Amino acid sequence: MQGGSSGIGYGLKYQARCISDVKADTDHTSFLTGTLSLREENEVHLIRLSSGGTELICEGLFSHPNEIWDLASCPFDQRIFSTVFSTGESYGAAIWQIPELYGQLNSPQLERIASLDAHARKINCVLWWPSGRHDKLISIDDENLFLWTLDCSKKTAQVQSKQSSGMLHYLSGGAWDPHDINAVATTCESSVQFWDLRTMKKTNAVERAHIRNANYDMKNNHILVTAEDESGIHIWDLRKPKSPVKELPGHTHWTWAVSCNPEYDGLILSAGTDSTVNLWLAPTSAEEEATSESIAEPPAQRADPLLNSYSDYEDSVYGLAWSSREPWMFASLSYDGRVVVESVRPFLSRR
Amino acid sequence: MVERENTRTDDVPLDDKAKRMRDLLSSFYNPDHSSAPKAPSNYENLDAIDSTSFDPDHYMNLLVQQSNLEGLLRRHVEMAAEIKNLDTDLQMLVYENYNKFISATDAIKWMKSNIVGMEANMEQLLDKIMSVQSRSDGVNTSLFEKREHIEKLHRTRNLLRKVQFIYDLPARLAKCIKSEAYADAVKFYIGAMPIFKAYGDSSFQDCKRASEEAVIILVKNLQGKLFSDSESIQARAEAAVLLKQLDFPVDSLQARLLEKLEQSLGDLQLKTVGIENILRESNDPSKQGKAFESIPNTGHEVSVHGFAEAIRAYRVIFPDSESQLIKLAQNLVIKHFEMIEQCVKRRISSANFLGALRTIWTDVLLMDEVLSEAALPDFSLEAGQVTVKKYVASTFTYLLQDISDALLKVNVSPKEAAEEHPLQVALEASKKTVLQGSMDLLLDFRQLLDDNLGLLVKLREFIADWVQEGFQDFFRALDDRFLILSGRKNSTSQDQGFSDGALGEKVLVGTVLEITASFSGGGVQGDENGHAFVSGEICQIFRSVSETLLHHYINMRTQRVSTLLRKRFTTPNWVKHKEPREVHMFVDLFVQELRAVQSEVKQILPEGLIRKHHRSDSNGSGNSSRSNALLDDKMSRSNTQKARSQLLETHLAKLFKQKVEIFTKVEYTQESVETTIVKLCLKSLQEFVRLKTFNRSGFQQIQLDVQFLRTILKENIEVEEAIDFLLDEVIVAASERCLDPVPLENPILEKLVQVKLAKSKERSK
């Protein structure tokens, strides 16, 4: 598949892992990304797609005290975002606010609204509820799940509840169900666990090893997509957690991240350490009945779910984000600090 | 006119003359006729003297005007001569007329004198006739009475004779029965029937009873005759006809006879079952041929002959019973085929199958002779189609089962069988099963096709088609089966540890590869046999399957290494790592894994061409370590430099370095699979390193481990550019994630590696 120089590029100064769509910005298609450099001064970039859609403009450049391992934009306030950072030896997480009038200042400083400093272990991620305004936050470290109450005006964050994942379950990440404000999925070494935030109890689990990333389907309830190190991408119907609804081959090496399109049904992006981003079409709703014999069925009989493979990257791709404003655009971030924004329009027409 | 006269007299003077005479005469007797020649105009026919409209004056004038004197004179002479002629003619006519008139008068006179005496004679005749008539009337009346009497007497006599016959009937019937003249008996009885019907209740009661009794005996005898097989068919047919004449309910007889036929059919089937049993028992190939020739000749054929005879008889006896017979015969054929189908379920060799088919066909031909309306050949053709189809299908199922059995056995056995190359053995076994099985199958079908049996000749094309279809389905099914097997291996392997699964997987990969290879050849062979195989399609399927299986295998192997690496990187606190003292043991484990892969791969996959070349190079074992050391030295220096360099520099370096294609397509060679696995593992290593933060010692540890790994890899597999690159990348990643990236001094590094090498060599000894 041709690499496609169609993408719009943007270079960060240092290596980077995370990129996030600024969902609350309804006027522009913009992304937030942060660098990962152990020994240099790290930065958070606010990137905006120019109105013509041909250029990526750096709308804001803010210094960040430590290397950023996770970054998430607040879904209801475009100026607020969260980061997980590391000094090399210790971890921290914080909620930041982009200062007003940042365009006029020379070196604007991020305003730290709150520190999520109840963690004792390595923090993996901070989650916002993806569907709208909600005053709760979730942070996940190796062993615990924290539910925070955030008050932006008072600039405080308090732990509302906390739950340990249990012995020998090292959490690695998570996803907040966009359809259910009380449901959160966390990934750990051998399974995906589902939590009810009201009781902070485990409700369900999908047994599957080495899951890197999980993503809820924004359009279809009960559908969760997971990415695994070696065995590709699996689509699960959470009502039937025994076996996946669908399997996609994933990447040559690990599949690092998956993301369901917020608008188009069955459109899935995956990023891998083989320096490619793959675009899949795997609608689940229509063929739920065909799940039982999916193993026996020869795979050659089905149409190839792979729509395109973007391979114009120099290094592993860790960051991936659909634009919620223009759902046919997505941003990808490879480890060497290159942001590429691409349109999947040419492949939508095929459907 | 004269001119014309003259010219004409030369030719036919007499005729002309006579004609003229007649004309004149007729004009004389028929005055009306004279008007006809009036038509010619006066001017034109002036010289038409004979016409009535002749105008003498006008004629004279014209003549005088037209002719000269000489002409007039000549005309005058002519005219005078003509007139003279006419006068004599007229005289002659008158005379002749007169003569005839006289003779007529004479005749009339004579007639008149003869007629006078006739009347008296006539009256005399009438009188005589009258007297004769009266006499004959008298005779008639006198004889009438006597004649009446005679007639009456005659009638009585006839009646008496009939009565006598009826009284004699029982005795006569008995006599007929005794002499077996049944036809006469029936004729007599039927003759007497009307009388019995009219007077049976009164005057001829006894007689009727007696004769009825006799008839009952008759019927009984006839029935006996009908059912006795020893009687000739003719006699039996006659009996049936007679029975029918006697108003005996023939239908019930027919039914009974049919029952009997069915019974004999049942016997026949029992016998054939026996034959099938024998067939099955004689599975020993040496006996097979004999068994076929001998057995049908004895029991089966005789019984079928009997059945055919019976049918023939039956047809003669009941000519209108074909439909039932047809049903019966078809039943027989159906039962035959059912029997074969049952045998097919139990798996019989093609020779057996052929034998059975042949038996049926001979039967069918026999019956066809007797009962051509039943269209038995066609019928059995249809039934045969179904059976042959089933046979083909079942053969393929069995083959499939054999193969999967072989595979499963292989999957189970390797643990117990402590052989050196269990994989190879397994591979060979399954390969053999597949190839041998399909070869045998082809031979079998070949046999089917070559046989000249009528049934099969007709079915030949179909069979070829079915076999083709069967092969395709079979290979598809095989493909599915492999996939399922591999899937199962996949899932179980996660619980039980990988080796078993990987083993099975490997065998499958090998098998599939072999099939693919043999199939490209096999397709051609198939074509020769007249099978238009879609071998290309199947080849494609198999290729894709083998690809999937290979990927499964690679995945499984890399997963093992991944877990190894994961443990390695998650357990220690890298930020507080101590100074490296020796190569970490995970490298040993990694190498061990690699060796296992190597040994497995070696058994199944072919060597690539490049490898041979490389081997011959490095086989001079003495200098190999040194050259390696030299290379390593150079490498490590470049590595350390890289480690020290800033990010920008590495970026720049990468920019100028050609982008190395790390993940290329896997080929079916030992090297390709090995290097792919190594590359995937190294990439994983890099990714794990990127997720950690190291202190100086941690970084140095990684450096050392990678250095050692590089050495080991060089010794063991063909190290391509991509692997080198990846090893570098691991160190770069470690340096990037290091708080204080100061690499190990080269001599120390070298020394530690050498120590480790020596140690591992020692252990291997």
PDB file of N, CA and C in Angstrom, chain A residues 13-15 17 36 38-40 67 69 86-89 91 122 189 210 212 229-231 252-254 256 273-275 296 298-300 311 313-316 318 335-336, chain B residues 479-480 483-484 494 544 555 558-559 562-563 566 570 575-576 646-647 651 654 659 663 680-681 683-684 686-688 690-694 729 735-741:
ATOM      1  N   LYS A  13       9.821  18.925  18.622  1.00  0.00           N
ATOM      2  CA  LYS A  13      11.267  19.014  18.801  1.00  0.00           C
ATOM      3  C   LYS A  13      11.822  17.701  19.337  1.00  0.00           C
ATOM      4  N   TYR A  14      11.053  17.068  20.188  1.00  0.00           N
ATOM      5  CA  TYR A  14      11.550  15.847  20.832  1.00  0.00           C
ATOM      6  C   TYR A  14      10.617  14.680  20.531  1.00  0.00           C
ATOM      7  N   GLN A  15      11.018  13.586  21.108  1.00  0.00           N
ATOM      8  CA  GLN A  15      10.170  12.418  20.952  1.00  0.00           C
ATOM      9  C   GLN A  15       8.843  12.624  21.685  1.00  0.00           C
ATOM     10  N   ARG A  17       4.788  10.666  22.683  1.00  0.00           N
ATOM     11  CA  ARG A  17       3.955   9.467  22.683  1.00  0.00           C
ATOM     12  C   ARG A  17       2.466   9.769  22.559  1.00  0.00           C
ATOM     13  N   LEU A  36       8.139  13.828  25.072  1.00  0.00           N
ATOM     14  CA  LEU A  36       8.639  12.861  26.026  1.00  0.00           C
ATOM     15  C   LEU A  36      10.165  12.896  25.942  1.00  0.00           C
ATOM     16  N   LEU A  38      13.556  12.891  28.396  1.00  0.00           N
ATOM     17  CA  LEU A  38      13.997  12.688  29.768  1.00  0.00           C
ATOM     18  C   LEU A  38      14.866  13.851  30.242  1.00  0.00           C
ATOM     19  N   ARG A  39      15.673  14.335  29.343  1.00  0.00           N
ATOM     20  CA  ARG A  39      16.690  15.269  29.808  1.00  0.00           C
ATOM     21  C   ARG A  39      16.465  16.679  29.305  1.00  0.00           C
ATOM     22  N   GLU A  40      15.511  16.898  28.414  1.00  0.00           N
ATOM     23  CA  GLU A  40      15.304  18.234  27.852  1.00  0.00           C
ATOM     24  C   GLU A  40      14.069  18.871  28.463  1.00  0.00           C
ATOM     25  N   GLU A  67       8.614  15.034  31.407  1.00  0.00           N
ATOM     26  CA  GLU A  67       8.239  14.309  30.175  1.00  0.00           C
ATOM     27  C   GLU A  67       6.817  13.767  30.321  1.00  0.00           C
ATOM     28  N   TRP A  69       3.785  11.338  29.627  1.00  0.00           N
ATOM     29  CA  TRP A  69       3.455   9.964  29.228  1.00  0.00           C
ATOM     30  C   TRP A  69       2.005   9.827  28.804  1.00  0.00           C
ATOM     31  N   SER A  86       6.516  12.140  34.209  1.00  0.00           N
ATOM     32  CA  SER A  86       7.485  11.377  34.980  1.00  0.00           C
ATOM     33  C   SER A  86       8.781  12.150  35.034  1.00  0.00           C
ATOM     34  N   THR A  87       9.426  12.012  36.164  1.00  0.00           N
ATOM     35  CA  THR A  87      10.736  12.641  36.273  1.00  0.00           C
ATOM     36  C   THR A  87      11.828  11.610  36.014  1.00  0.00           C
ATOM     37  N   GLY A  88      11.429  10.465  35.705  1.00  0.00           N
ATOM     38  CA  GLY A  88      12.400   9.384  35.553  1.00  0.00           C
ATOM     39  C   GLY A  88      12.318   8.447  36.731  1.00  0.00           C
ATOM     40  N   GLU A  89      12.187   9.030  37.887  1.00  0.00           N
ATOM     41  CA  GLU A  89      12.094   8.176  39.066  1.00  0.00           C
ATOM     42  C   GLU A  89      10.691   8.191  39.662  1.00  0.00           C
ATOM     43  N   TYR A  91       6.431   9.585  39.424  1.00  0.00           N
ATOM     44  CA  TYR A  91       5.345   9.898  38.489  1.00  0.00           C
ATOM     45  C   TYR A  91       4.408  10.920  39.097  1.00  0.00           C
ATOM     46  N   LYS A 122       3.351   3.995  39.689  1.00  0.00           N
ATOM     47  CA  LYS A 122       3.454   4.573  38.347  1.00  0.00           C
ATOM     48  C   LYS A 122       2.062   4.821  37.783  1.00  0.00           C
ATOM     49  N   GLU A 189      -2.637  -7.107  32.713  1.00  0.00           N
ATOM     50  CA  GLU A 189      -1.828  -8.074  31.975  1.00  0.00           C
ATOM     51  C   GLU A 189      -2.640  -9.190  31.325  1.00  0.00           C
ATOM     52  N   HIS A 210      -2.158  -9.501  27.398  1.00  0.00           N
ATOM     53  CA  HIS A 210      -1.325  -8.491  26.735  1.00  0.00           C
ATOM     54  C   HIS A 210      -2.114  -7.448  25.979  1.00  0.00           C
ATOM     55  N   ARG A 212      -2.888  -3.855  25.098  1.00  0.00           N
ATOM     56  CA  ARG A 212      -2.197  -2.572  25.171  1.00  0.00           C
ATOM     57  C   ARG A 212      -3.186  -1.438  25.353  1.00  0.00           C
ATOM     58  N   ASP A 229      -0.576  -6.957  21.962  1.00  0.00           N
ATOM     59  CA  ASP A 229       0.807  -6.943  21.507  1.00  0.00           C
ATOM     60  C   ASP A 229       0.986  -7.761  20.245  1.00  0.00           C
ATOM     61  N   GLU A 230       0.723  -9.052  20.356  1.00  0.00           N
ATOM     62  CA  GLU A 230       1.043  -9.924  19.229  1.00  0.00           C
ATOM     63  C   GLU A 230      -0.165 -10.277  18.366  1.00  0.00           C
ATOM     64  N   SER A 231      -1.322 -10.356  19.013  1.00  0.00           N
ATOM     65  CA  SER A 231      -2.403 -11.006  18.270  1.00  0.00           C
ATOM     66  C   SER A 231      -3.410 -10.050  17.658  1.00  0.00           C
ATOM     67  N   THR A 252       2.218  -5.884  11.981  1.00  0.00           N
ATOM     68  CA  THR A 252       3.291  -6.867  11.886  1.00  0.00           C
ATOM     69  C   THR A 252       3.963  -7.057  13.244  1.00  0.00           C
ATOM     70  N   HIS A 253       4.153  -5.925  13.936  1.00  0.00           N
ATOM     71  CA  HIS A 253       4.646  -6.039  15.299  1.00  0.00           C
ATOM     72  C   HIS A 253       3.480  -5.712  16.208  1.00  0.00           C
ATOM     73  N   TRP A 254       3.725  -5.109  17.345  1.00  0.00           N
ATOM     74  CA  TRP A 254       2.631  -4.869  18.275  1.00  0.00           C
ATOM     75  C   TRP A 254       1.621  -3.860  17.746  1.00  0.00           C
ATOM     76  N   TRP A 256      -0.364  -0.953  19.011  1.00  0.00           N
ATOM     77  CA  TRP A 256      -0.216  -0.149  20.222  1.00  0.00           C
ATOM     78  C   TRP A 256      -1.512   0.534  20.617  1.00  0.00           C
ATOM     79  N   THR A 273       3.735  -0.613  16.268  1.00  0.00           N
ATOM     80  CA  THR A 273       5.163  -0.389  16.394  1.00  0.00           C
ATOM     81  C   THR A 273       5.908  -0.785  15.126  1.00  0.00           C
ATOM     82  N   ASP A 274       5.162  -1.237  14.102  1.00  0.00           N
ATOM     83  CA  ASP A 274       5.810  -1.482  12.812  1.00  0.00           C
ATOM     84  C   ASP A 274       5.776  -0.234  11.942  1.00  0.00           C
ATOM     85  N   SER A 275       5.587   0.925  12.594  1.00  0.00           N
ATOM     86  CA  SER A 275       5.596   2.227  11.917  1.00  0.00           C
ATOM     87  C   SER A 275       4.510   2.357  10.870  1.00  0.00           C
ATOM     88  N   ALA A 296     -14.488 -21.245  12.425  1.00  0.00           N
ATOM     89  CA  ALA A 296     -14.492 -22.303  11.412  1.00  0.00           C
ATOM     90  C   ALA A 296     -14.508 -21.730  10.001  1.00  0.00           C
ATOM     91  N   PRO A 298     -13.551 -20.041   6.784  1.00  0.00           N
ATOM     92  CA  PRO A 298     -12.246 -19.675   6.231  1.00  0.00           C
ATOM     93  C   PRO A 298     -12.154 -18.163   6.037  1.00  0.00           C
ATOM     94  N   PRO A 299     -11.049 -17.591   6.451  1.00  0.00           N
ATOM     95  CA  PRO A 299     -10.945 -16.138   6.430  1.00  0.00           C
ATOM     96  C   PRO A 299     -10.906 -15.564   5.026  1.00  0.00           C
ATOM     97  N   ALA A 300     -10.548 -16.407   4.065  1.00  0.00           N
ATOM     98  CA  ALA A 300     -10.440 -15.883   2.705  1.00  0.00           C
ATOM     99  C   ALA A 300     -11.795 -15.510   2.133  1.00  0.00           C
ATOM    100  N   SER A 311       1.916   4.103   5.818  1.00  0.00           N
ATOM    101  CA  SER A 311       3.207   3.601   6.265  1.00  0.00           C
ATOM    102  C   SER A 311       4.313   4.648   6.168  1.00  0.00           C
ATOM    103  N   TYR A 313       5.880   6.512   8.053  1.00  0.00           N
ATOM    104  CA  TYR A 313       6.393   6.906   9.359  1.00  0.00           C
ATOM    105  C   TYR A 313       7.800   6.352   9.519  1.00  0.00           C
ATOM    106  N   GLU A 314       8.577   7.046  10.315  1.00  0.00           N
ATOM    107  CA  GLU A 314       9.959   6.618  10.499  1.00  0.00           C
ATOM    108  C   GLU A 314      10.110   5.773  11.749  1.00  0.00           C
ATOM    109  N   ASP A 315       9.156   5.890  12.645  1.00  0.00           N
ATOM    110  CA  ASP A 315       9.306   5.186  13.909  1.00  0.00           C
ATOM    111  C   ASP A 315       7.935   4.650  14.349  1.00  0.00           C
ATOM    112  N   SER A 316       7.945   3.946  15.462  1.00  0.00           N
ATOM    113  CA  SER A 316       6.703   3.400  15.990  1.00  0.00           C
ATOM    114  C   SER A 316       5.685   4.514  16.220  1.00  0.00           C
ATOM    115  N   TYR A 318       2.694   5.787  18.375  1.00  0.00           N
ATOM    116  CA  TYR A 318       2.046   5.550  19.676  1.00  0.00           C
ATOM    117  C   TYR A 318       0.783   6.384  19.838  1.00  0.00           C
ATOM    118  N   TYR A 335       6.984   8.164  17.279  1.00  0.00           N
ATOM    119  CA  TYR A 335       7.880   8.370  18.414  1.00  0.00           C
ATOM    120  C   TYR A 335       8.914   9.458  18.127  1.00  0.00           C
ATOM    121  N   ASP A 336       9.249   9.627  16.871  1.00  0.00           N
ATOM    122  CA  ASP A 336      10.246  10.646  16.553  1.00  0.00           C
ATOM    123  C   ASP A 336       9.669  12.056  16.582  1.00  0.00           C
TER     124      ASP A 336
ATOM    125  N   ASP B 479      -8.160 -27.947   4.352  1.00  0.00           N
ATOM    126  CA  ASP B 479      -7.713 -26.603   4.682  1.00  0.00           C
ATOM    127  C   ASP B 479      -8.407 -26.111   5.945  1.00  0.00           C
ATOM    128  N   ASP B 480      -9.723 -26.283   5.970  1.00  0.00           N
ATOM    129  CA  ASP B 480     -10.477 -25.872   7.163  1.00  0.00           C
ATOM    130  C   ASP B 480      -9.981 -26.625   8.377  1.00  0.00           C
ATOM    131  N   LEU B 483      -6.877 -25.314   9.702  1.00  0.00           N
ATOM    132  CA  LEU B 483      -7.078 -24.043  10.392  1.00  0.00           C
ATOM    133  C   LEU B 483      -7.632 -24.294  11.778  1.00  0.00           C
ATOM    134  N   ILE B 484      -8.591 -25.202  11.863  1.00  0.00           N
ATOM    135  CA  ILE B 484      -9.208 -25.477  13.157  1.00  0.00           C
ATOM    136  C   ILE B 484      -8.169 -26.056  14.101  1.00  0.00           C
ATOM    137  N   GLN B 494      -1.822 -21.682  25.225  1.00  0.00           N
ATOM    138  CA  GLN B 494      -1.721 -20.642  26.229  1.00  0.00           C
ATOM    139  C   GLN B 494      -1.828 -21.206  27.640  1.00  0.00           C
ATOM    140  N   SER B 544      -2.273 -19.596   1.036  1.00  0.00           N
ATOM    141  CA  SER B 544      -2.704 -18.627   2.043  1.00  0.00           C
ATOM    142  C   SER B 544      -2.793 -19.304   3.402  1.00  0.00           C
ATOM    143  N   ASN B 555       4.151 -16.073  15.507  1.00  0.00           N
ATOM    144  CA  ASN B 555       3.507 -15.368  16.617  1.00  0.00           C
ATOM    145  C   ASN B 555       3.743 -16.093  17.926  1.00  0.00           C
ATOM    146  N   THR B 558       7.321 -15.722  19.052  1.00  0.00           N
ATOM    147  CA  THR B 558       7.647 -14.378  19.525  1.00  0.00           C
ATOM    148  C   THR B 558       6.914 -14.072  20.815  1.00  0.00           C
ATOM    149  N   GLN B 559       5.732 -14.636  20.973  1.00  0.00           N
ATOM    150  CA  GLN B 559       5.019 -14.407  22.234  1.00  0.00           C
ATOM    151  C   GLN B 559       5.803 -14.969  23.409  1.00  0.00           C
ATOM    152  N   SER B 562       8.412 -12.664  24.080  1.00  0.00           N
ATOM    153  CA  SER B 562       7.825 -11.447  24.633  1.00  0.00           C
ATOM    154  C   SER B 562       7.598 -11.568  26.117  1.00  0.00           C
ATOM    155  N   THR B 563       7.007 -12.681  26.527  1.00  0.00           N
ATOM    156  CA  THR B 563       6.773 -12.840  27.964  1.00  0.00           C
ATOM    157  C   THR B 563       8.094 -12.840  28.710  1.00  0.00           C
ATOM    158  N   ARG B 566       9.175  -9.312  28.856  1.00  0.00           N
ATOM    159  CA  ARG B 566       8.305  -8.543  29.740  1.00  0.00           C
ATOM    160  C   ARG B 566       8.747  -8.728  31.189  1.00  0.00           C
ATOM    161  N   THR B 570       9.951  -5.727  33.550  1.00  0.00           N
ATOM    162  CA  THR B 570       9.035  -5.194  34.563  1.00  0.00           C
ATOM    163  C   THR B 570       9.557  -5.451  35.973  1.00  0.00           C
ATOM    164  N   VAL B 575      15.985   2.178  37.525  1.00  0.00           N
ATOM    165  CA  VAL B 575      16.592   3.455  37.914  1.00  0.00           C
ATOM    166  C   VAL B 575      17.637   3.228  38.998  1.00  0.00           C
ATOM    167  N   LYS B 576      17.451   2.100  39.684  1.00  0.00           N
ATOM    168  CA  LYS B 576      18.430   1.824  40.730  1.00  0.00           C
ATOM    169  C   LYS B 576      19.228   0.574  40.394  1.00  0.00           C
ATOM    170  N   GLN B 646      23.505  13.146  20.436  1.00  0.00           N
ATOM    171  CA  GLN B 646      22.240  13.764  20.801  1.00  0.00           C
ATOM    172  C   GLN B 646      21.126  13.269  19.866  1.00  0.00           C
ATOM    173  N   LEU B 647      19.939  13.565  20.273  1.00  0.00           N
ATOM    174  CA  LEU B 647      18.772  13.106  19.528  1.00  0.00           C
ATOM    175  C   LEU B 647      18.792  13.640  18.094  1.00  0.00           C
ATOM    176  N   HIS B 651      18.643  11.644  14.603  1.00  0.00           N
ATOM    177  CA  HIS B 651      17.660  11.973  13.572  1.00  0.00           C
ATOM    178  C   HIS B 651      18.326  12.177  12.243  1.00  0.00           C
ATOM    179  N   LYS B 654      19.617   9.007  10.866  1.00  0.00           N
ATOM    180  CA  LYS B 654      18.528   8.208  10.300  1.00  0.00           C
ATOM    181  C   LYS B 654      18.144   8.737   8.939  1.00  0.00           C
ATOM    182  N   LYS B 659      16.174   4.019   4.900  1.00  0.00           N
ATOM    183  CA  LYS B 659      15.177   3.422   5.781  1.00  0.00           C
ATOM    184  C   LYS B 659      15.237   1.899   5.634  1.00  0.00           C
ATOM    185  N   PHE B 663      10.307  -5.225   8.471  1.00  0.00           N
ATOM    186  CA  PHE B 663       9.347  -6.326   8.372  1.00  0.00           C
ATOM    187  C   PHE B 663       9.071  -6.656   6.918  1.00  0.00           C
ATOM    188  N   LEU B 680      11.417  -9.690  15.060  1.00  0.00           N
ATOM    189  CA  LEU B 680      10.246  -9.341  15.873  1.00  0.00           C
ATOM    190  C   LEU B 680      10.641  -9.239  17.345  1.00  0.00           C
ATOM    191  N   CYS B 681      11.472 -10.151  17.791  1.00  0.00           N
ATOM    192  CA  CYS B 681      11.863 -10.145  19.199  1.00  0.00           C
ATOM    193  C   CYS B 681      12.702  -8.914  19.520  1.00  0.00           C
ATOM    194  N   LYS B 683      12.612  -6.112  18.003  1.00  0.00           N
ATOM    195  CA  LYS B 683      11.727  -4.947  17.995  1.00  0.00           C
ATOM    196  C   LYS B 683      10.983  -4.856  19.331  1.00  0.00           C
ATOM    197  N   SER B 684      10.529  -6.000  19.813  1.00  0.00           N
ATOM    198  CA  SER B 684       9.860  -6.014  21.108  1.00  0.00           C
ATOM    199  C   SER B 684      10.811  -5.515  22.184  1.00  0.00           C
ATOM    200  N   GLN B 686      13.223  -3.500  21.859  1.00  0.00           N
ATOM    201  CA  GLN B 686      13.333  -2.055  21.739  1.00  0.00           C
ATOM    202  C   GLN B 686      12.138  -1.363  22.381  1.00  0.00           C
ATOM    203  N   GLU B 687      10.963  -1.895  22.109  1.00  0.00           N
ATOM    204  CA  GLU B 687       9.760  -1.266  22.649  1.00  0.00           C
ATOM    205  C   GLU B 687       9.751  -1.323  24.173  1.00  0.00           C
ATOM    206  N   PHE B 688      10.189  -2.473  24.701  1.00  0.00           N
ATOM    207  CA  PHE B 688      10.227  -2.583  26.154  1.00  0.00           C
ATOM    208  C   PHE B 688      11.218  -1.578  26.745  1.00  0.00           C
ATOM    209  N   ARG B 690      12.031   1.238  25.549  1.00  0.00           N
ATOM    210  CA  ARG B 690      11.508   2.597  25.434  1.00  0.00           C
ATOM    211  C   ARG B 690      10.530   2.936  26.556  1.00  0.00           C
ATOM    212  N   LEU B 691       9.967   1.909  27.133  1.00  0.00           N
ATOM    213  CA  LEU B 691       8.965   2.161  28.176  1.00  0.00           C
ATOM    214  C   LEU B 691       9.609   2.383  29.539  1.00  0.00           C
ATOM    215  N   LYS B 692      10.908   2.144  29.645  1.00  0.00           N
ATOM    216  CA  LYS B 692      11.566   2.225  30.945  1.00  0.00           C
ATOM    217  C   LYS B 692      12.479   3.451  31.007  1.00  0.00           C
ATOM    218  N   THR B 693      12.855   3.752  32.212  1.00  0.00           N
ATOM    219  CA  THR B 693      13.867   4.786  32.408  1.00  0.00           C
ATOM    220  C   THR B 693      15.045   4.120  33.116  1.00  0.00           C
ATOM    221  N   PHE B 694      16.246   4.399  32.642  1.00  0.00           N
ATOM    222  CA  PHE B 694      17.424   3.702  33.163  1.00  0.00           C
ATOM    223  C   PHE B 694      18.379   4.678  33.840  1.00  0.00           C
ATOM    224  N   GLU B 729      19.350   0.007  17.343  1.00  0.00           N
ATOM    225  CA  GLU B 729      18.180   0.760  17.810  1.00  0.00           C
ATOM    226  C   GLU B 729      17.898   0.510  19.276  1.00  0.00           C
ATOM    227  N   SER B 735      19.754   4.475  25.456  1.00  0.00           N
ATOM    228  CA  SER B 735      20.480   5.712  25.766  1.00  0.00           C
ATOM    229  C   SER B 735      19.514   6.879  25.874  1.00  0.00           C
ATOM    230  N   GLU B 736      18.487   6.850  25.020  1.00  0.00           N
ATOM    231  CA  GLU B 736      17.485   7.922  25.084  1.00  0.00           C
ATOM    232  C   GLU B 736      16.740   7.897  26.405  1.00  0.00           C
ATOM    233  N   ARG B 737      16.498   6.702  26.894  1.00  0.00           N
ATOM    234  CA  ARG B 737      15.729   6.585  28.131  1.00  0.00           C
ATOM    235  C   ARG B 737      16.643   6.565  29.368  1.00  0.00           C
ATOM    236  N   CYS B 738      17.873   6.955  29.171  1.00  0.00           N
ATOM    237  CA  CYS B 738      18.806   6.894  30.295  1.00  0.00           C
ATOM    238  C   CYS B 738      19.031   8.302  30.853  1.00  0.00           C
ATOM    239  N   LEU B 739      19.033   8.348  32.175  1.00  0.00           N
ATOM    240  CA  LEU B 739      19.227   9.644  32.818  1.00  0.00           C
ATOM    241  C   LEU B 739      20.665  10.119  32.637  1.00  0.00           C
ATOM    242  N   ASP B 740      21.557   9.162  32.542  1.00  0.00           N
ATOM    243  CA  ASP B 740      22.976   9.515  32.472  1.00  0.00           C
ATOM    244  C   ASP B 740      23.667   8.541  31.520  1.00  0.00           C
ATOM    245  N   PRO B 741      23.514   8.742  30.230  1.00  0.00           N
ATOM    246  CA  PRO B 741      23.949   7.721  29.281  1.00  0.00           C
ATOM    247  C   PRO B 741      25.463   7.715  29.049  1.00  0.00           C
TER     248      PRO B 741
END
